[in-house]
mmCIF file of C-alpha atoms in Angstrom:
data_model
loop_
_atom_site.group_PDB
_atom_site.id
_atom_site.type_symbol
_atom_site.label_atom_id
_atom_site.label_comp_id
_atom_site.label_asym_id
_atom_site.label_seq_id
_atom_site.Cartn_x
_atom_site.Cartn_y
_atom_site.Cartn_z
ATOM 1 C CA MET A 1 36.579 20.397 38.003
ATOM 2 C CA THR A 2 33.072 19.785 36.148
ATOM 3 C CA SER A 3 33.270 21.773 32.868
ATOM 4 C CA LYS A 4 29.629 21.443 31.924
ATOM 5 C CA ALA A 5 26.103 20.688 33.694
ATOM 6 C CA ASP A 6 23.315 20.073 31.328
ATOM 7 C CA PHE A 7 19.592 20.343 32.839
ATOM 8 C CA TYR A 8 16.819 18.533 30.670
ATOM 9 C CA VAL A 9 13.672 20.109 31.617
ATOM 10 C CA LEU A 10 10.634 17.784 30.821
ATOM 11 C CA PRO A 11 6.901 18.728 30.772
ATOM 12 C CA SER A 12 5.550 15.924 32.887
ATOM 13 C CA THR A 13 4.791 16.009 36.698
ATOM 14 C CA ASP A 14 5.275 12.333 36.845
ATOM 15 C CA PRO A 15 8.421 11.552 38.738
ATOM 16 C CA ASP A 16 8.755 8.218 36.626
ATOM 17 C CA ALA A 17 9.275 10.617 33.294
ATOM 18 C CA ARG A 18 12.914 10.934 34.746
ATOM 19 C CA GLY A 19 13.355 7.252 34.462
ATOM 20 C CA ARG A 20 12.219 6.916 31.165
ATOM 21 C CA PHE A 21 14.073 9.740 29.807
ATOM 22 C CA LEU A 22 17.295 8.752 31.489
ATOM 23 C CA CYS A 23 17.291 5.403 29.314
ATOM 24 C CA ARG A 24 17.031 7.166 26.161
ATOM 25 C CA LEU A 25 19.937 9.500 27.523
ATOM 26 C CA VAL A 26 22.030 6.879 28.772
ATOM 27 C CA GLU A 27 21.504 4.856 25.262
ATOM 28 C CA LYS A 28 22.868 8.052 23.424
ATOM 29 C CA ILE A 29 25.811 8.909 25.564
ATOM 30 C CA ARG A 30 27.214 5.185 26.091
ATOM 31 C CA ALA A 31 26.901 5.305 21.807
ATOM 32 C CA LEU A 32 29.381 8.061 21.966
ATOM 33 C CA GLY A 33 31.670 6.099 24.491
ATOM 34 C CA HIS A 34 31.422 7.583 27.622
ATOM 35 C CA GLU A 35 31.015 5.837 30.992
ATOM 36 C CA ILE A 36 28.094 6.758 32.997
ATOM 37 C CA PHE A 37 27.422 7.142 36.812
ATOM 38 C CA ILE A 38 23.873 7.552 37.991
ATOM 39 C CA GLN A 39 23.270 8.923 41.366
ATOM 40 C CA THR A 40 20.148 7.690 43.197
ATOM 41 C CA ARG A 41 18.127 8.736 46.260
ATOM 42 C CA ASP A 42 18.730 5.466 47.821
ATOM 43 C CA GLU A 43 19.323 1.513 47.040
ATOM 44 C CA SER A 44 15.514 1.066 46.228
ATOM 45 C CA GLU A 45 15.595 3.761 43.405
ATOM 46 C CA ALA A 46 18.838 2.181 42.208
ATOM 47 C CA GLN A 47 17.091 -1.060 41.705
ATOM 48 C CA ARG A 48 14.090 0.621 40.315
ATOM 49 C CA ILE A 49 16.691 2.269 37.470
ATOM 50 C CA ASP A 50 18.362 -1.210 37.275
ATOM 51 C CA GLN A 51 15.060 -2.512 36.261
ATOM 52 C CA LEU A 52 14.251 0.312 33.761
ATOM 53 C CA LEU A 53 17.678 -0.301 32.048
ATOM 54 C CA TRP A 54 17.020 -3.990 31.637
ATOM 55 C CA GLU A 55 13.406 -3.511 30.082
ATOM 56 C CA TYR A 56 14.376 -0.441 27.869
ATOM 57 C CA ARG A 57 13.795 -1.136 24.601
ATOM 58 C CA PRO A 58 14.152 -5.029 23.656
ATOM 59 C CA GLU A 59 16.373 -4.345 20.483
ATOM 60 C CA SER A 60 18.458 -2.221 22.794
ATOM 61 C CA PHE A 61 21.121 -3.769 25.389
ATOM 62 C CA ILE A 62 22.819 -1.219 27.802
ATOM 63 C CA PRO A 63 25.588 -2.774 30.086
ATOM 64 C CA HIS A 64 25.015 -1.456 33.428
ATOM 65 C CA SER A 65 25.089 -2.607 37.258
ATOM 66 C CA LEU A 66 24.753 -1.367 40.729
ATOM 67 C CA SER A 67 27.950 0.326 42.228
ATOM 68 C CA ASN A 68 28.145 -2.793 45.070
ATOM 69 C CA GLU A 69 28.652 -5.359 42.321
ATOM 70 C CA GLU A 70 31.858 -6.093 40.901
ATOM 71 C CA ASP A 71 31.905 -5.707 37.037
ATOM 72 C CA THR A 72 33.335 -3.524 34.487
ATOM 73 C CA ALA A 73 29.936 -2.366 33.232
ATOM 74 C CA GLY A 74 30.152 1.329 31.388
ATOM 75 C CA VAL A 75 26.982 2.442 33.679
ATOM 76 C CA LYS A 76 26.973 1.980 37.301
ATOM 77 C CA ILE A 77 23.948 2.926 39.662
ATOM 78 C CA GLY A 78 24.771 4.249 42.888
ATOM 79 C CA TRP A 79 23.473 5.624 46.273
ATOM 80 C CA ASP A 80 24.846 7.115 49.230
ATOM 81 C CA LYS A 81 28.664 7.890 49.020
ATOM 82 C CA GLN A 82 29.502 5.255 46.317
ATOM 83 C CA ARG A 83 31.442 6.495 43.428
ATOM 84 C CA PRO A 84 33.122 4.815 40.340
ATOM 85 C CA ALA A 85 36.905 5.073 39.357
ATOM 86 C CA HIS A 86 36.138 6.950 36.400
ATOM 87 C CA HIS A 87 35.144 11.135 36.367
ATOM 88 C CA ASP A 88 33.498 10.965 33.096
ATOM 89 C CA VAL A 89 29.553 11.570 33.224
ATOM 90 C CA TYR A 90 27.582 12.167 36.612
ATOM 91 C CA VAL A 91 23.712 11.590 36.034
ATOM 92 C CA ASN A 92 22.110 13.139 39.420
ATOM 93 C CA LEU A 93 18.773 11.496 40.094
ATOM 94 C CA ASP A 94 19.230 12.551 43.772
ATOM 95 C CA LEU A 95 17.797 16.006 44.981
ATOM 96 C CA GLU A 96 21.059 17.315 46.037
ATOM 97 C CA ILE A 97 24.449 17.515 44.245
ATOM 98 C CA PRO A 98 27.255 16.413 46.737
ATOM 99 C CA GLU A 99 30.666 18.516 46.331
ATOM 100 C CA ASP A 100 32.457 15.533 44.747
ATOM 101 C CA ALA A 101 30.255 15.281 42.011
ATOM 102 C CA LEU A 102 32.209 18.598 40.512
ATOM 103 C CA ASN A 103 35.200 16.235 40.071
ATOM 104 C CA PHE A 104 33.392 14.658 37.143
ATOM 105 C CA ASP A 105 33.919 16.087 33.610
ATOM 106 C CA ARG A 106 30.034 16.571 32.949
ATOM 107 C CA ILE A 107 27.079 16.651 35.283
ATOM 108 C CA LEU A 108 23.266 15.827 34.045
ATOM 109 C CA GLU A 109 20.213 16.933 35.573
ATOM 110 C CA ILE A 110 16.838 15.533 34.570
ATOM 111 C CA VAL A 111 14.081 17.631 35.838
ATOM 112 C CA VAL A 112 10.349 17.258 36.031
ATOM 113 C CA GLN A 113 7.678 19.562 37.120
ATOM 114 C CA SER A 114 7.527 18.289 40.523
ATOM 115 C CA GLU A 115 8.052 20.630 43.592
ATOM 116 C CA ASP A 116 10.468 18.768 45.553
ATOM 117 C CA ILE A 117 12.793 18.089 42.325
ATOM 118 C CA LEU A 118 12.237 21.779 40.927
ATOM 119 C CA THR A 119 13.513 23.278 44.339
ATOM 120 C CA ALA A 120 16.247 20.684 44.260
ATOM 121 C CA THR A 121 17.404 21.456 40.942
ATOM 122 C CA ARG A 122 17.545 25.048 41.136
ATOM 123 C CA SER A 123 19.568 24.769 44.392
ATOM 124 C CA ASN A 124 21.869 22.684 42.171
ATOM 125 C CA TYR A 125 22.029 25.098 39.380
ATOM 126 C CA LYS A 126 23.100 27.849 41.735
ATOM 127 C CA LEU A 127 26.091 25.803 43.000
ATOM 128 C CA TYR A 128 27.306 25.050 39.215
ATOM 129 C CA GLN A 129 26.903 28.938 38.649
ATOM 130 C CA LYS A 130 29.231 29.708 41.830
ATOM 131 C CA SER A 131 31.454 26.974 40.696
ATOM 132 C CA ASN A 132 31.806 28.823 37.325
ATOM 133 C CA VAL A 133 30.376 25.526 35.390
ATOM 134 C CA GLN A 134 29.116 25.976 32.055
ATOM 135 C CA ILE A 135 25.463 25.453 32.293
ATOM 136 C CA ASP A 136 23.172 24.333 29.193
ATOM 137 C CA MET A 137 19.434 24.055 29.435
ATOM 138 C CA HIS A 138 17.329 21.626 27.033
ATOM 139 C CA ASP A 139 13.963 22.604 27.237
ATOM 140 C CA MET A 140 12.026 19.450 26.430
ATOM 141 C CA ARG A 141 8.685 21.140 27.277
ATOM 142 C CA LYS A 142 8.933 23.051 23.727
ATOM 143 C CA LYS A 143 9.637 19.655 21.585
ATOM 144 C CA VAL A 144 6.904 17.760 20.294
#
């Protein structure tokens, strides 16, 4: 059962801001030795995130792969009902959070000021509350 959910609230209305912030977040979490699963809406978005991680900072390398690829990368990007073998960190870039995501130790939500994303993450927030998950809000709108 998930022990913690973190919400990173960005000031941007641009949905692409989620991907840019994701790269920084993934780099930091991997440096701490965690395995990460990134849930996307569909295969097209998964491929877009894959490309963003490859292009992220030339001096940085984040080993990752799509869920349908056979390898042992510490970062997997999936869609639909694909899941990794680990239950470490789940990054939700989809609108809804599936029940089985609550099996991960930690869930991350990246929120931009877009109505569909705000509505979805409010709903996810309520699910976490109902499931007695510790929720931490990181309001990036106040940081310069």
